[in-house]
Every structure is written in C-alpha cells, then in structure tokens.
Amino acid sequence: MPVETPLPRQRLLKFAEYLSACSPEAANYGRCVSEKAEKIGHNACAKEFEVLINCFKKQVKRAKHSQRVMKFYKYKFNIQPPYNVLLDGTFCQAALEEKVIVREQVENYLPDMVNLVTTKCVIKELGKFSFYIDVDVDVSTCIITQNFSLEKIGGPVAGALKIIQQFKVAYCPHTPLRTATECIAHLARRSRKPEKTKYLVATQDPGLREQLREIGGIPLLNFIRKAVYLEKPSEKSLAETIEEPEIQKAKELKEEILGKTDVVQKKKKRKGPNPPGMRLLRKQACLPPVALLVHRLSGPCTSMAFAQQSPDDPMFLVLGRTTGEVIFLPFSKSLQSTKFESEERIPITALAEGYLRDQKTKEIVTIQSNGLIQALDYPTEVDGPVKIFSQQIYANVDDCRLMDIDGDKFSELLVILTDRVVRSYRYHEDSDRLVPLNKWEMPALISGWCIGFNGHYHYLLISQCDQSQYVTIDFGPTKEVKVQNSIINDSGQRTQLMIAPRPQAADLAHCLAERVIIANLECETETELRDIKLDVCCAGALTLENGLSLVVTMDPKGLISVFGWTKGLLQTTEPLAKCTGLAHPVFLCVYPYPKDLAICVSVIDVHNKVAVYLIDLAHIISL
C-alpha cells in the first residue's frame, strides 16, 4: 500500500489562519466527538466533519481570490500595502443589517495591512446633521486649521453613522460638501495619478460600482451573504494593462526610418547545457591556510574589523582592546602598526567602517562600553589615526554596522545592544550630531544577527537564545517587524543562526549556535547548512560584487567551513572548502579580498593570538 506523506509543517501553519475562521463548525465537530467518545464508530460525526471541511475549503478559496486580485492591482496599478479602504454609508448599513464587524471582516479578508477611512461628504448623507467650523490660526506658521464637529444626529441610518464614525476621515477638497457618490468618484479618479493616495472602495451601491468600473484601476469591495467579497478587475482595468511592448514600438520606428530589411536566417547549431549560476570544480576541498598576517597581543581584544579607505589603499585589521586602545595592523610590510588611545580607558565593544558623516569619505567608528562613539580617520605613512568626531549614546553596545539600510543614499549607524534592543542613528549636518531614528526591542536575548538585501532595501534577521522564533526587521517603506517561527528548529531547545539568502553582514553575539539556517522570507522556506559537526562559536557572512554569497563558520577546534551560493539560490548545502585555523576562537571577521573569488578571514583566540587567512575559491568554483 502507498504510504501517505504528511503535509510539511510550513503548509500546516499557513492553513491555521483559515481554519480559525471556521470556529463554529470546529466547535460543533468537537462537541460531536466528545459526546460519542465512548462508543465512537465509523462515520459517527461525518456530517459535522464535512461541514467543517467545506468551510475550510471556502476560506482557502476566498483567501486565494483576494491575494490573486490584489497582486494584479499591485503590479499593474502600483497599489501597495497598507491598503486604504474607502467606506460609504451603504457598506456600513449592510454590515449593520448582516450583524458583522466591518473592521474584522475587511482586515481578515485582505492579504496585508488595512486602513479604513471615509470622507466628510459620506458622513453628511448618513443623517440630518450640520457642521460648525472652528478656525484656528497658528501665528508662527500661518497655518489655518478647520475643525468640523457634529451637532445633531438622526434619520433611519443612525446605526450606520455610528459605525462609520469609528474610522479616520480622509481628506476631500469639497466645499460645499457633495454627495457621497460624487465624492468617492472624485477621489477614485484622483487616485489614478501616480503621486496621489490609492484607494480600495467598499460600497453596496450598484450605480457607484458601475461608475468605478468605467474609471478602471479601483479595487471594489462589497458584502455578499455576511462576507466581504473583492470583485474581479473590470474590463476597463484589464484593457489598460494590455499595452504594446516598447520593443515593438522601437521596431516600428526603425522600419519607418530605415525601411524594411531582409533578415538572414542563421543556421541553428547544437547548443550546450544551460550553465548554473555556480559550478563546483571540487567538492568539499581542504585548503591549506595561507596566513596574510600573524600577531600576538599583549592583552585581551574586545572587537575586530577590517578597514580599507579605497581599493588602491592598504588594508588594515583594526582591533579594539579592553584598555580603550584601537590598534591598526597593516597587511603591507612597508607600513608599521599604529594605535589610537581613547581618553576613557574602558573596553571598545564595537568597530565599524563606512560613511558616517560624509558620503564621500570613509571613517572608522569605535564604540566603547559606556556608549562613547568616536570617529577616526585612516592612518598614513606619516601620521597615525586621529579622532575627528565623538558623541555619547546609549551604553552596552555589543556590535554595530555602518551602511545605507533603507536605500535613501544616506548611511545609518545600526547598533545592537546587550539588553535585547536594536537602534539606528543618522548623522545630522546642521547640529553635527547623530540623531536617533528607530528603536526595536526583542522578546528574548539576541544570540546572532544577519543583515540581508532583497534587491531594493535591507532587512535584519535577529536570532534568539534557545528560541524557535526569530525576528525580522524590514528597513524598507513598511518598517515592518515580524516574529517568525522557525520551520526547522521547531522545538525551541536549540540556538540557531539565521542567515539571509543575500547576506551583507552577520555575526554571533558571544553565543554558540547548533545550526545555521538560510531563511528565504520571500519563498517562506528554510535550508539548513550541512556538515556542521560541532557547535559554531564564530560566524560571518558577506556577498561579493560578482554575486557570490559566502558564509564562514568556525568551531572550537579551529575548523573553518566556507559555504557559498549565487543569486540567492543554494546550489549545495555542503561546505565549498574547509581549512584549519586557530583553535578556541573568540572573534571572526570576513572581508572581500581584491582578487576575485577570494576573501580574508581574521581570527582571534583566547590566548590573544591574531591571524588573517586568505581563502581563494578560484580553483574550487566557477561563475
């Protein structure tokens, strides 16, 4: 007999939301099973179970329909979440008659976040009332504010008026007020302009719906049998999306200017196989460590980073010590090591390189345990590093990165604190200060982090100690924060390090990770990296300019494993290469080497030994 394969866990979690919408049917089925538990027989509760399954299938069908329709409007008419749903009186009156909650129905039906709004013109038609206008003038800004207040409520639709008063009043430029149909039609036509607010219209008025269908590009909602329904795109909306491709227009213009030319058909040749993004030349290669730099410190080290002002300038390994010193170790033998001594002799817990104040000049940022930020310039053959900026922020910073995380062409300083908090700052030129931008608090202790890139903006994956959940922070327009349940590590007894498919940076926050998981948020999949036999005590990640994404892990015995893939797709979960470095490592840092398919890996062990290894993958993979 064929063995039934159980559904994957991610699919069961996905359907849980649809099953929760069938609570009455599920309760009836559970009641039937409990009543007949002692003498349960074949098909004892078949009727109740069939009702539950039909309800579940209906919910799945409705959800897929709304997702499919909103995806059409998203890509064709640029209607992006959070969706602004414009309500009229007929929609609220229908909700009152059907005894359903408007906000609950709409938010559960649409696939993303929703803002329910109405207009003052719609409120006017719901009852006989008047407005008085209170004019406030701000002398400093010369701004005139008009406040509309309700005086009298009445009429047969007082209940619908009470419902619609719960929602925000969107701006409409009508003075005097118009009818609700004219007002909504005007806002719908105006929303077709690129710079205006996009609306979804919820109405039961058939005349208004027909008018909006003729406008095109406006999603329409209405009640059908106590449930919200999203109409299919109208013929006008579908016709607007069928445009002649630009390449066809270019061909016609070329024929008008040059005339038709006879195309000579080339003889087809046998084609080779389509090459993958990355091809393995050797599997799990063992590389001898090539040491670019070896050094021994006189005291413990608390932070580490690579620094290079430009591709033509020398590379430095920057080390922060417990005494407040910053040591610059050059790779070139012609340069000598230099150091910077802070006025406060307390540990330097975070180091970063990037454009802090000027988008044209790189700086080295140091953060001490008390929250003192200092920006240093790069050492030269004549002078050592010099402090050029300082400021006090919150204490207990564990790590930091300096990069443009939101895609606005201005760098932000992202700091991760030991007290379950992540903060971001941006330099303000007028005040010559770092201005706080955002603060995010995590539900548990941070065990690791990774900054990923999805092609438009960056996002942050936060791993948590002994938790099956991890947190995602979206730095894009939505600024969304989600707590994700790990599909692979569902027990919650292990600490894992979550890595993005296109990582820009990653690190462990002084914790051991039993697993390293690649989390693809767009596809809602997770892939565990294999052949990790011992706990990972140090890790790093980056994506090279040629599109090769690399993850480097290190165990307590000093075994360095390098994993890699291209285009955000894992061609293999096994290590590309392995080599042995310093045992009992404390810090690890990864940096791109000027040579293609090569990286630098720096390691510090518990005996204060420092080593920088060159790992060249040119003879292992080909792109």
XYZ file of C-alpha atoms in Angstrom:
623
model
C 0.000 0.000 0.000
C 1.291 3.509 -0.741
C 2.396 5.454 2.276
C 0.693 8.820 2.747
C 3.179 11.665 3.001
C 2.246 14.176 5.753
C 1.960 17.824 4.858
C 5.074 19.908 5.521
C 4.957 21.940 8.699
C 5.039 25.288 6.878
C 1.851 24.379 4.965
C 0.020 23.395 8.159
C 0.932 26.697 9.790
C -0.202 28.537 6.682
C -3.651 26.908 6.800
C -4.124 27.531 10.544
C -5.411 31.040 9.862
C -8.101 29.735 7.512
C -9.130 27.037 9.978
C -9.535 29.617 12.758
C -12.228 31.348 10.672
C -14.375 28.181 10.983
C -14.639 28.242 14.782
C -18.411 27.401 14.982
C -18.025 24.427 12.639
C -14.950 23.208 14.527
C -16.811 23.554 17.842
C -19.758 21.513 16.541
C -17.422 18.772 15.317
C -15.543 18.714 18.624
C -18.800 18.582 20.576
C -19.977 15.635 18.483
C -16.722 13.732 19.028
C -16.785 14.359 22.789
C -20.395 13.167 23.090
C -19.690 9.951 21.195
C -16.188 9.348 22.555
C -17.089 6.170 24.458
C -18.858 4.488 21.529
C -17.351 6.171 18.518
C -17.990 4.385 15.237
C -17.345 4.709 11.549
C -18.781 7.974 10.123
C -20.182 8.843 13.554
C -19.561 12.593 13.061
C -19.231 12.551 9.271
C -21.853 15.267 8.762
C -20.187 17.734 11.141
C -16.764 16.925 9.705
C -17.986 17.513 6.153
C -19.403 20.904 7.185
C -16.030 21.806 8.738
C -14.081 20.754 5.632
C -16.424 22.715 3.343
C -15.970 25.811 5.483
C -12.196 25.355 5.428
C -12.105 24.986 1.638
C -14.298 28.059 1.275
C -11.919 30.128 3.415
C -8.909 28.966 1.403
C -10.672 29.793 -1.862
C -11.636 33.280 -0.636
C -8.073 33.979 0.566
C -6.523 32.868 -2.720
C -9.019 35.003 -4.655
C -8.185 38.170 -2.674
C -4.434 37.531 -2.961
C -4.676 36.992 -6.712
C -6.771 40.138 -7.316
C -4.624 42.387 -5.090
C -1.449 41.094 -6.715
C -2.910 42.205 -10.070
C -3.578 45.725 -8.771
C -0.209 45.825 -7.028
C 1.862 45.220 -10.153
C -0.396 46.903 -12.723
C -1.592 49.984 -10.810
C 1.020 50.247 -8.026
C -1.477 49.813 -5.167
C 0.848 48.964 -2.296
C 0.071 47.933 1.308
C -1.089 49.198 3.723
C -4.316 49.415 1.703
C -6.599 52.444 2.198
C -10.213 51.184 2.097
C -12.725 53.993 1.466
C -16.105 53.161 3.050
C -19.508 54.610 2.205
C -22.810 54.522 4.073
C -24.329 51.637 2.137
C -21.455 49.354 3.087
C -21.792 50.154 6.802
C -25.582 49.809 6.608
C -25.185 46.353 5.054
C -22.751 45.373 7.824
C -25.300 46.518 10.409
C -28.098 44.509 8.803
C -25.926 41.396 8.498
C -24.668 41.875 12.104
C -20.970 41.673 11.218
C -17.976 43.778 12.296
C -16.597 45.855 9.422
C -13.007 46.121 10.628
C -12.723 42.431 11.453
C -14.193 41.306 8.133
C -12.047 43.574 5.943
C -8.758 43.037 7.805
C -9.159 39.248 7.821
C -10.053 39.144 4.133
C -7.366 41.316 2.545
C -3.830 39.840 2.469
C -1.978 42.829 4.007
C -2.431 45.677 6.483
C -5.520 47.864 6.035
C -6.505 51.449 6.886
C -10.292 52.016 6.962
C -11.238 55.599 6.053
C -14.268 57.635 4.990
C -14.958 61.271 3.989
C -16.969 64.142 5.421
C -19.232 64.009 2.366
C -20.143 60.395 3.169
C -20.917 61.309 6.783
C -23.264 64.058 5.591
C -25.571 61.609 3.816
C -25.925 59.277 6.790
C -28.232 61.554 8.767
C -29.591 65.022 9.083
C -26.905 66.967 10.889
C -24.828 70.092 10.408
C -21.252 71.098 10.973
C -19.860 74.152 12.658
C -16.405 75.299 11.619
C -13.857 76.309 14.244
C -10.966 78.202 12.654
C -7.561 78.127 14.384
C -4.677 80.264 13.139
C -1.088 79.438 14.103
C 0.733 82.775 14.140
C 4.216 81.240 13.903
C 3.469 79.103 10.840
C 0.466 80.983 9.408
C -1.447 77.688 9.078
C -5.255 77.806 9.190
C -6.968 74.715 10.667
C -10.679 73.963 10.186
C -12.307 71.605 12.722
C -15.655 70.064 11.750
C -17.815 68.946 14.701
C -21.096 67.007 14.801
C -24.142 68.797 16.274
C -27.182 66.640 15.560
C -27.667 63.029 14.593
C -30.850 61.482 13.308
C -32.509 59.630 10.460
C -33.026 55.962 9.629
C -29.299 55.268 9.171
C -28.139 56.402 12.596
C -26.628 52.948 13.235
C -24.520 53.101 10.082
C -23.465 56.617 11.048
C -22.372 55.329 14.447
C -20.269 52.638 12.744
C -18.601 54.941 10.241
C -17.637 57.448 12.953
C -15.098 54.885 14.238
C -12.888 55.334 11.197
C -10.472 58.044 10.132
C -11.789 60.843 7.898
C -9.718 61.099 4.719
C -9.158 64.445 3.049
C -11.521 65.531 0.287
C -11.432 69.075 -1.182
C -15.215 69.559 -1.423
C -16.605 72.859 -0.104
C -19.576 72.866 -0.079
C -19.969 69.184 0.573
C -21.060 66.933 -2.279
C -22.988 63.690 -2.341
C -21.179 60.537 -1.290
C -21.253 59.156 -4.836
C -19.681 62.279 -6.327
C -17.086 62.499 -3.551
C -15.957 58.858 -3.850
C -15.886 59.029 -7.661
C -13.739 62.171 -7.470
C -11.241 60.541 -5.052
C -11.146 57.429 -7.253
C -10.311 59.438 -10.371
C -7.680 61.408 -8.464
C -6.095 58.210 -7.086
C -5.182 57.190 -10.634
C -2.464 59.847 -10.610
C 0.937 58.467 -9.553
C 1.501 60.886 -6.664
C -1.975 60.586 -5.107
C -3.252 58.184 -2.435
C -4.557 54.873 -3.782
C -7.955 53.673 -2.548
C -9.992 50.489 -2.394
C -13.708 51.374 -2.406
C -16.188 49.430 -0.236
C -19.785 50.099 -1.311
C -23.105 48.354 -1.893
C -24.343 51.000 -4.386
C -24.598 49.299 -7.819
C -24.573 52.640 -9.642
C -21.378 53.754 -7.928
C -19.727 50.392 -8.568
C -20.564 50.621 -12.270
C -19.124 54.141 -12.402
C -15.905 52.999 -10.734
C -15.607 50.068 -13.122
C -15.610 52.541 -16.007
C -12.789 54.513 -14.348
C -10.674 51.358 -14.011
C -7.842 50.525 -11.636
C -10.043 50.738 -8.495
C -10.499 47.555 -6.387
C -14.139 47.179 -5.269
C -15.402 45.519 -2.080
C -18.974 44.602 -1.154
C -20.927 42.305 1.181
C -22.329 39.024 -0.148
C -24.089 36.796 2.412
C -22.389 38.215 5.506
C -18.937 38.025 3.893
C -16.734 40.610 2.205
C -16.041 39.946 -1.469
C -13.415 41.556 -3.701
C -14.580 41.959 -7.272
C -12.505 40.778 -10.185
C -10.768 43.529 -12.204
C -13.168 45.222 -14.601
C -12.796 45.128 -18.390
C -11.500 48.701 -18.280
C -8.771 47.682 -15.811
C -7.787 44.689 -17.905
C -7.716 46.745 -21.103
C -5.372 49.334 -19.615
C -2.798 46.695 -18.776
C -2.630 45.322 -22.336
C -0.140 47.770 -23.813
C 2.093 47.368 -26.798
C 5.609 46.477 -25.688
C 8.253 49.142 -26.019
C 10.436 46.875 -28.124
C 7.650 46.543 -30.711
C 7.304 50.331 -30.864
C 11.063 50.628 -31.387
C 10.964 48.111 -34.235
C 8.159 50.010 -35.996
C 10.030 53.299 -35.609
C 13.173 51.674 -37.029
C 11.242 50.407 -40.056
C 9.826 53.892 -40.703
C 13.299 55.460 -40.723
C 15.445 52.742 -42.344
C 12.826 50.740 -44.149
C 12.354 47.001 -44.072
C 15.457 44.849 -44.204
C 15.604 41.203 -45.165
C 16.564 39.130 -42.159
C 19.035 36.375 -42.947
C 18.133 33.249 -41.042
C 21.185 31.751 -39.411
C 21.616 28.032 -39.350
C 20.832 26.653 -35.949
C 23.672 24.951 -34.145
C 23.654 22.467 -31.377
C 23.549 24.256 -28.042
C 25.236 23.182 -24.870
C 23.571 22.760 -21.495
C 22.417 25.841 -19.607
C 25.181 26.500 -17.061
C 24.126 27.025 -13.440
C 24.991 30.183 -11.534
C 27.844 28.414 -9.718
C 29.641 25.260 -10.846
C 31.641 23.152 -8.422
C 35.089 22.129 -9.656
C 35.973 20.289 -6.465
C 33.652 19.042 -3.721
C 34.462 19.815 -0.076
C 38.031 20.844 -0.814
C 40.538 21.016 2.050
C 42.654 24.132 1.735
C 45.950 24.853 3.478
C 45.643 28.113 5.447
C 47.525 30.994 3.799
C 48.374 33.469 6.550
C 48.499 37.110 5.450
C 49.086 38.412 8.963
C 50.089 36.860 12.292
C 50.303 38.864 15.502
C 50.116 38.416 19.253
C 48.523 40.994 21.521
C 49.739 41.839 24.993
C 46.167 41.917 26.337
C 42.658 40.730 25.533
C 40.779 42.009 22.486
C 37.084 43.004 22.619
C 36.253 43.840 18.971
C 37.649 43.496 15.451
C 37.035 44.835 11.922
C 38.699 45.235 8.539
C 39.321 48.692 7.073
C 40.346 49.932 3.623
C 39.750 53.514 2.516
C 39.747 52.694 -1.228
C 40.696 49.690 -3.408
C 44.113 51.263 -4.077
C 44.879 51.954 -0.390
C 46.419 49.433 2.047
C 44.205 47.140 4.124
C 44.199 47.247 7.926
C 42.976 44.912 10.615
C 41.511 47.117 13.353
C 41.420 45.721 16.893
C 39.672 47.183 19.936
C 41.077 46.383 23.367
C 39.817 46.450 26.934
C 42.055 49.452 27.732
C 40.347 51.702 25.173
C 43.135 51.349 22.588
C 42.471 50.876 18.875
C 45.301 49.047 17.089
C 45.775 49.242 13.303
C 47.668 46.257 11.875
C 48.573 46.790 8.177
C 48.811 43.918 5.721
C 51.728 45.605 3.955
C 55.143 45.020 5.482
C 56.236 48.513 4.472
C 53.835 50.057 6.986
C 54.094 49.924 10.744
C 51.300 49.210 13.171
C 49.774 52.272 14.833
C 47.260 52.797 17.604
C 44.799 55.308 18.968
C 44.346 55.751 22.719
C 40.970 56.894 23.970
C 40.726 59.319 26.859
C 38.499 56.882 28.730
C 40.282 53.582 29.358
C 37.283 51.284 29.070
C 36.685 48.429 26.579
C 35.877 49.108 22.943
C 32.956 46.769 22.242
C 32.145 47.609 18.596
C 34.016 48.672 15.455
C 32.695 49.593 12.006
C 33.897 51.142 8.772
C 31.832 53.335 6.457
C 30.471 56.760 5.602
C 29.341 58.199 8.927
C 29.222 61.964 8.226
C 30.149 62.363 4.567
C 29.067 60.112 1.702
C 32.455 60.593 0.012
C 34.929 59.910 2.830
C 35.120 56.705 4.825
C 35.651 56.779 8.573
C 36.335 54.204 11.273
C 33.770 54.197 14.075
C 34.611 52.921 17.558
C 32.057 52.467 20.359
C 33.074 51.901 23.956
C 31.101 50.057 26.625
C 29.779 53.305 28.126
C 28.286 54.367 24.750
C 31.022 56.807 23.654
C 31.238 56.946 19.840
C 34.475 58.154 18.242
C 35.149 58.510 14.519
C 38.783 58.108 13.388
C 40.489 58.815 10.098
C 42.767 56.286 8.424
C 46.420 56.165 9.418
C 49.023 57.286 6.876
C 52.748 56.752 6.482
C 53.363 59.949 8.448
C 50.546 60.234 10.980
C 48.540 57.741 12.958
C 44.762 57.718 13.375
C 43.220 60.948 14.661
C 39.821 61.476 16.307
C 37.569 63.676 14.140
C 34.168 63.188 15.817
C 32.739 61.972 19.126
C 29.319 61.669 20.753
C 27.683 59.881 23.664
C 24.826 57.396 23.009
C 23.282 54.545 24.999
C 25.675 52.168 26.735
C 26.050 48.373 26.405
C 26.577 48.275 22.636
C 27.594 44.786 21.519
C 28.065 45.304 17.768
C 27.443 47.890 15.052
C 27.354 48.331 11.280
C 27.519 51.482 9.160
C 25.625 51.285 5.850
C 22.650 52.595 3.878
C 19.991 50.233 5.201
C 16.850 51.930 3.812
C 18.054 52.814 0.287
C 17.876 56.630 0.655
C 21.575 57.143 -0.256
C 22.426 58.205 3.322
C 24.316 55.946 5.714
C 22.789 54.861 9.012
C 24.549 53.523 12.094
C 22.882 50.313 13.250
C 23.813 49.245 16.797
C 22.893 46.030 18.609
C 22.817 46.268 22.398
C 23.187 43.558 25.006
C 19.789 44.361 26.587
C 17.650 42.966 23.709
C 17.485 46.314 21.879
C 18.424 47.368 18.333
C 18.776 51.077 17.494
C 19.567 53.116 14.387
C 21.123 56.590 14.056
C 21.824 59.065 11.252
C 24.227 61.993 11.176
C 22.586 65.451 11.039
C 24.901 68.009 9.459
C 23.265 71.141 10.894
C 23.546 70.024 14.503
C 26.720 67.934 13.962
C 25.124 65.104 15.918
C 23.881 61.560 15.413
C 20.090 61.667 15.559
C 18.191 58.555 16.794
C 15.885 57.099 14.125
C 14.357 53.852 15.388
C 14.342 51.544 18.375
C 13.313 47.884 18.331
C 13.002 45.670 21.419
C 13.383 41.902 21.053
C 11.324 39.365 23.044
C 14.414 37.383 24.118
C 18.195 37.678 24.314
C 19.935 38.214 20.975
C 22.187 35.303 20.027
C 23.070 36.397 16.477
C 22.110 38.687 13.625
C 22.353 38.987 9.860
C 21.728 41.921 7.507
C 20.180 40.803 4.209
C 19.320 42.517 0.932
C 16.294 41.779 -1.256
C 17.255 43.881 -4.287
C 15.670 47.140 -3.090
C 16.456 47.640 0.600
C 17.978 45.818 3.557
C 16.398 43.851 6.378
C 17.659 42.379 9.638
C 17.311 38.815 10.942
C 17.650 38.523 14.726
C 18.308 35.065 16.197
C 17.375 34.478 19.856
C 18.883 32.305 22.567
C 17.188 28.902 22.995
C 14.182 30.021 20.955
C 12.489 28.543 17.899
C 11.439 32.047 16.853
C 13.476 34.753 15.168
C 12.667 38.399 14.475
C 12.732 40.156 11.086
C 13.040 43.950 10.844
C 12.206 45.451 7.454
C 14.130 48.662 6.717
C 12.004 49.387 3.623
C 8.928 51.615 3.347
C 6.739 49.402 5.555
C 9.178 49.310 8.536
C 7.503 46.016 9.454
C 8.679 43.903 12.396
C 7.664 40.234 12.496
C 8.314 37.341 14.858
C 8.821 34.280 12.642
C 8.535 30.658 13.734
C 11.436 28.567 12.529
C 10.297 25.621 10.421
C 13.418 23.514 11.027
C 14.114 24.364 14.676
C 10.553 23.941 15.986
C 11.476 22.538 19.398
C 12.907 25.766 20.799
C 15.650 23.893 22.693
C 18.457 24.861 20.329
C 20.084 28.150 19.383
C 20.311 28.710 15.649
C 21.870 31.428 13.485
C 19.509 32.676 10.768
C 21.196 33.866 7.543
C 19.619 35.773 4.642
C 19.939 34.441 1.050
C 21.915 37.589 0.123
C 23.789 38.406 3.346
C 25.675 41.656 3.737
C 27.000 41.009 7.255
C 26.415 38.511 10.076
C 27.798 37.665 13.486
C 27.138 35.677 16.654
C 26.573 37.668 19.846
C 29.003 35.643 22.005
C 26.787 32.538 21.802
C 27.159 29.014 20.466
C 24.886 28.046 17.575
C 23.978 24.435 16.941
C 22.528 25.158 13.492
C 22.993 27.648 10.674
C 19.789 28.126 8.684
C 19.248 30.071 5.457
C 15.819 31.758 5.760
C 14.225 32.851 2.478
C 11.432 35.222 3.537
C 10.056 35.695 0.013
C 9.586 31.959 -0.616
C 8.864 31.136 3.063
C 11.466 28.347 3.058
C 14.396 27.411 5.287
C 17.515 25.417 4.424
C 19.964 24.084 6.985
C 23.677 24.088 6.157
C 25.129 20.591 6.465
C 28.327 19.025 7.799
C 28.439 21.207 10.932
C 29.527 18.592 13.467
C 30.375 20.826 16.440
C 28.723 23.953 17.736
C 29.522 27.119 15.806
C 31.318 29.612 18.054
C 32.124 32.251 15.393
C 30.482 33.108 12.091
C 30.470 35.760 9.384
C 28.801 36.348 6.024
C 29.016 38.649 3.010
C 28.107 38.905 -0.677
C 30.844 39.738 -3.178
C 30.433 42.118 -6.111
C 30.178 39.170 -8.535
C 27.049 37.941 -6.711
C 28.690 35.121 -4.754
C 27.225 34.865 -1.227
C 29.506 33.284 1.382
C 29.013 32.124 4.972
C 32.073 31.292 7.091
C 31.708 29.289 10.323
C 34.269 28.187 12.875
C 34.043 25.581 15.643
C 36.016 25.418 18.933
C 38.661 23.161 17.373
C 39.515 25.823 14.758
C 37.867 24.189 11.723
C 36.832 26.886 9.228
C 33.962 25.924 6.880
C 33.055 28.077 3.873
C 29.559 27.770 2.354
C 28.573 29.567 -0.832
C 25.848 30.095 -3.430
C 24.808 32.612 -6.094
C 21.633 34.535 -7.000
C 20.153 33.836 -3.572
C 19.695 30.138 -4.508
C 21.617 27.385 -2.760
C 23.281 25.050 -5.261
C 24.668 22.931 -2.399
C 24.302 22.851 1.389
C 27.708 21.237 1.888
C 30.833 23.353 2.555
C 32.705 24.527 -0.521
C 36.002 24.411 1.330
C 37.490 23.701 4.745
C 40.713 24.709 6.451
C 42.123 24.720 9.965
C 42.983 27.916 11.839
C 43.500 28.955 15.440
C 41.760 26.770 18.000
C 39.390 28.215 20.603
C 38.462 31.315 18.585
C 36.712 34.297 20.171
C 36.152 36.685 17.241
C 35.879 36.149 13.487
C 35.591 38.733 10.725
C 35.156 38.290 6.955
C 36.156 40.827 4.294
C 36.405 40.686 0.472
C 39.917 40.373 -0.940
C 40.851 42.432 -4.054
C 41.239 39.200 -6.016
C 38.084 37.606 -7.498
C 36.550 34.692 -5.574
C 38.795 35.335 -2.580
C 38.101 36.523 0.967
C 40.066 37.413 4.077
C 39.142 35.732 7.364
C 40.599 37.152 10.583
C 40.532 35.155 13.839
C 41.395 35.927 17.458
C 41.713 33.106 20.001
C 41.545 33.029 23.799
C 45.355 33.407 24.016
C 45.188 36.818 22.238
C 46.706 35.441 19.025
C 45.616 37.147 15.800
C 45.724 35.576 12.341
C 44.391 36.665 8.951
C 43.867 33.890 6.387
C 43.416 34.194 2.636
C 40.824 31.765 1.249
C 40.890 31.584 -2.548
C 37.972 29.739 -4.146
C 39.052 30.269 -7.770
C 40.128 26.639 -8.225
C 37.076 25.283 -6.365
C 34.145 27.010 -8.081
C 33.494 28.899 -11.308
C 30.813 31.500 -12.018
